[in-house]
PDB file of C-alpha atoms in Angstrom:
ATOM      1  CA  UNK Y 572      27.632 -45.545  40.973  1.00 98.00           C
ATOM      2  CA  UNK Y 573      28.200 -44.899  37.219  1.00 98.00           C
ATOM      3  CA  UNK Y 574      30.902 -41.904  36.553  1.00 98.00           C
ATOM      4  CA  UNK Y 575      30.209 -40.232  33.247  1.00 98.00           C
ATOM      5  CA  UNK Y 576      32.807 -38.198  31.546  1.00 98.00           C
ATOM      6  CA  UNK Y 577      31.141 -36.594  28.543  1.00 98.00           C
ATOM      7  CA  UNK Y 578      33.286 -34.719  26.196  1.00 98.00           C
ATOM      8  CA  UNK Y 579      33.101 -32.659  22.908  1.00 98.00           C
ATOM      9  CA  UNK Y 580      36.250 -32.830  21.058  1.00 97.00           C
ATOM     10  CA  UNK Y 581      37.806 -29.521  19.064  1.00 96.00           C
ATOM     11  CA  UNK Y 582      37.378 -29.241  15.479  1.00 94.00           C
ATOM     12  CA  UNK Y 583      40.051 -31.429  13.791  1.00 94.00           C
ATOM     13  CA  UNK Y 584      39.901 -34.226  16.478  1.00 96.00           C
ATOM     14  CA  UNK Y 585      37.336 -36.989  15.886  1.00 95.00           C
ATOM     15  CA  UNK Y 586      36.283 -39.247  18.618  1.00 96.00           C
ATOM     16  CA  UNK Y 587      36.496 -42.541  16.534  1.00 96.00           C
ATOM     17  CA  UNK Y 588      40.388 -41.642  16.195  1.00 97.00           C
ATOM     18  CA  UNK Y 589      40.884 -41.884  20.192  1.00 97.00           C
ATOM     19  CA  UNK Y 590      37.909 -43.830  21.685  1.00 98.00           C
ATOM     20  CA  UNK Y 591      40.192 -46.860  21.583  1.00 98.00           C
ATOM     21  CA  UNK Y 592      43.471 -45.308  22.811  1.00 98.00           C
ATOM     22  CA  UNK Y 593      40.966 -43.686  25.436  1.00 98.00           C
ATOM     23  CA  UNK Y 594      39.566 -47.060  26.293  1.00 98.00           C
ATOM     24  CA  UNK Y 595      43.036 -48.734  27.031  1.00 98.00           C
ATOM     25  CA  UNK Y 596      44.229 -45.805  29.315  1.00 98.00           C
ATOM     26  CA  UNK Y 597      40.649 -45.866  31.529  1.00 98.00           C
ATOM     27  CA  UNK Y 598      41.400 -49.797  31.834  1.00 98.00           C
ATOM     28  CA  UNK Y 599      43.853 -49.207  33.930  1.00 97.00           C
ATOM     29  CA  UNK Y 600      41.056 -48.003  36.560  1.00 98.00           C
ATOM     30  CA  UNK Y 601      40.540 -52.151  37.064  1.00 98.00           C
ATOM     31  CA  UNK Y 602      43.424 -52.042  38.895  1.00 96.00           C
ATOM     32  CA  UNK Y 603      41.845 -49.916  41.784  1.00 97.00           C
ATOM     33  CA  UNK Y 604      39.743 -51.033  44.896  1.00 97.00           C
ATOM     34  CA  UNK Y 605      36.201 -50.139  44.123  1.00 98.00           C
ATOM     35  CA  UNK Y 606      36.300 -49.549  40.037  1.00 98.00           C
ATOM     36  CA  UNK Y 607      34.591 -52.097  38.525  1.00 98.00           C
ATOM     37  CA  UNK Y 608      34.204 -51.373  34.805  1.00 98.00           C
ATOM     38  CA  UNK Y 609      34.997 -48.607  31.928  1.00 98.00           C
ATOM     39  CA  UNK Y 610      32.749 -48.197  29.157  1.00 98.00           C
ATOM     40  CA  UNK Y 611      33.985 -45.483  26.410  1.00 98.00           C
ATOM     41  CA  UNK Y 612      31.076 -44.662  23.578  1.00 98.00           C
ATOM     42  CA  UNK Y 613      31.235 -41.993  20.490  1.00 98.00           C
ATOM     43  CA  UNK Y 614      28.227 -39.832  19.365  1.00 96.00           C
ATOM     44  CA  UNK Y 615      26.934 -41.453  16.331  1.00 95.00           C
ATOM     45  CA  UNK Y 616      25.131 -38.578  14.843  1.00 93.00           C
ATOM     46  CA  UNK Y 617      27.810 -35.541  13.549  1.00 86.00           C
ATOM     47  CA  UNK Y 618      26.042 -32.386  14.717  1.00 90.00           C
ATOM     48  CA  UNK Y 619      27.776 -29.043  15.830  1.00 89.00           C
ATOM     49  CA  UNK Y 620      25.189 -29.833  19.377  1.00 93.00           C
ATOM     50  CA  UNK Y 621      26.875 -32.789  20.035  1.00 95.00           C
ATOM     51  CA  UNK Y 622      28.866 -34.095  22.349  1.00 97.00           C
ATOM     52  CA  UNK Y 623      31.552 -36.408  21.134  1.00 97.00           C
ATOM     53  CA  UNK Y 624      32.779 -39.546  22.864  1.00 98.00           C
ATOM     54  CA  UNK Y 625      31.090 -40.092  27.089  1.00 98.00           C
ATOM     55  CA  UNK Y 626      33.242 -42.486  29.151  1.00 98.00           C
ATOM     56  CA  UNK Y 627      31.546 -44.201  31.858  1.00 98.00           C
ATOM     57  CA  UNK Y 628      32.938 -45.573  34.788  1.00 98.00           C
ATOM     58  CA  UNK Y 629      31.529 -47.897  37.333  1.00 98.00           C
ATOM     59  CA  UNK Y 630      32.506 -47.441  40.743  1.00 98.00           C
ATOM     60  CA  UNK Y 631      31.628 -47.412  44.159  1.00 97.00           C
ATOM     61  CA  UNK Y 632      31.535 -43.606  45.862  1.00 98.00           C
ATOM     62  CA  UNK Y 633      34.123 -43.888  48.122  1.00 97.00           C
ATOM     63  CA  UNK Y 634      36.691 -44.848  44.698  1.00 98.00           C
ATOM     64  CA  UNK Y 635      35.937 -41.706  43.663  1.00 97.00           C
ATOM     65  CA  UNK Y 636      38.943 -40.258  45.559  1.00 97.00           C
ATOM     66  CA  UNK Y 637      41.346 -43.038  44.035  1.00 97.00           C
ATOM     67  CA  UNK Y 638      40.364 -42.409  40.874  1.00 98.00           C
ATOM     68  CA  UNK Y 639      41.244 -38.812  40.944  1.00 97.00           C
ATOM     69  CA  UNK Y 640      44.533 -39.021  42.187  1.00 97.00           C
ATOM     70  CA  UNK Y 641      44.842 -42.074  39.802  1.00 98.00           C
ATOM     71  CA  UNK Y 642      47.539 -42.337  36.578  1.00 97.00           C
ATOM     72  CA  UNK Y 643      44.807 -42.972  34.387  1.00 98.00           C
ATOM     73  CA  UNK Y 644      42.750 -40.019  35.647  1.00 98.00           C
ATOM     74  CA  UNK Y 645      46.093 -38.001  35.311  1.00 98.00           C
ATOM     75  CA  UNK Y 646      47.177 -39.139  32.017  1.00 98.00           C
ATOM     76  CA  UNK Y 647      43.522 -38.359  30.269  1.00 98.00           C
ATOM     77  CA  UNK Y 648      43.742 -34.973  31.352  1.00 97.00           C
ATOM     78  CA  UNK Y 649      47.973 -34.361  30.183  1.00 98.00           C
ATOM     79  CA  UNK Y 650      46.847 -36.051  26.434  1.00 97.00           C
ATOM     80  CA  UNK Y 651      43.496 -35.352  25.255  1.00 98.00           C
ATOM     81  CA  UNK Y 652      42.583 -32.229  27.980  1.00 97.00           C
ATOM     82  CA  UNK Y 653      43.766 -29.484  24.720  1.00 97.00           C
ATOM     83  CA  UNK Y 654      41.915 -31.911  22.448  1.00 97.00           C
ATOM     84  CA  UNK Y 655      38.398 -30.896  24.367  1.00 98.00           C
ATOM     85  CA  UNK Y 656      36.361 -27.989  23.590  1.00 97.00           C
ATOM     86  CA  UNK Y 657      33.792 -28.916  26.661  1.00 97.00           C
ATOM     87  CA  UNK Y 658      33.094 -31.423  29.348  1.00 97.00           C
ATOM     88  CA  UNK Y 659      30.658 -32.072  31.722  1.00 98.00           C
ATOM     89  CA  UNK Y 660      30.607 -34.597  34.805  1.00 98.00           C
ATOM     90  CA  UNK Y 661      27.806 -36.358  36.119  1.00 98.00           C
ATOM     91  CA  UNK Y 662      27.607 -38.499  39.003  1.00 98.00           C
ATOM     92  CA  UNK Y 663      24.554 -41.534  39.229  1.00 98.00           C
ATOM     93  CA  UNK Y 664      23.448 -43.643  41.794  1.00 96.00           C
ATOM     94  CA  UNK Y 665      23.081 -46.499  39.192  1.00 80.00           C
TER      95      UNK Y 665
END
């Protein structure tokens, strides 16, 4: 299943500044039974409707579990969680 993580940053945080940062901690996912990639993308059109930066996550359903209890999962929300202004989560078979 693909795990998407889709996120619009507060005013005064960009996503080009942290996609990479973000990309580095989510790699540590590849670690864990059942995760088999991270993808982390940025909005490319600056709108006040936008979303910022979506991090996507392939993984089988039962990693799901792991991956919230993870480090990774853990240290995402501890740094950039006050940097967010919204999120959403969505969940696909493929």
């Amino acid at each position: 299943m693909k795990h998407y993580i889709i996120a619009k940053l507060k005013e005064g945080f960009k996503a080009e500044d942290i996609a990479g940062p973000v990309k580095n901690l989510f790699e540590g996912l590849l670690t864990l039974d059942g995760i088999h990639g991270v993808e982390v993308k940025t909005n490319c059109i600056d709108r006040a409707n936008r979303y910022s930066i979506m991090i996507i996550i392939d993984m089988e359903p039962e990693a799901l579990e792991r991956y919230d209890a993870s480090e990774p999962h853990k240290a995402w929300k501890a740094r950039y969680g006050e940097m967010l202004e919204s999120k959403a989560i969505f969940d696909s078979a493929d």
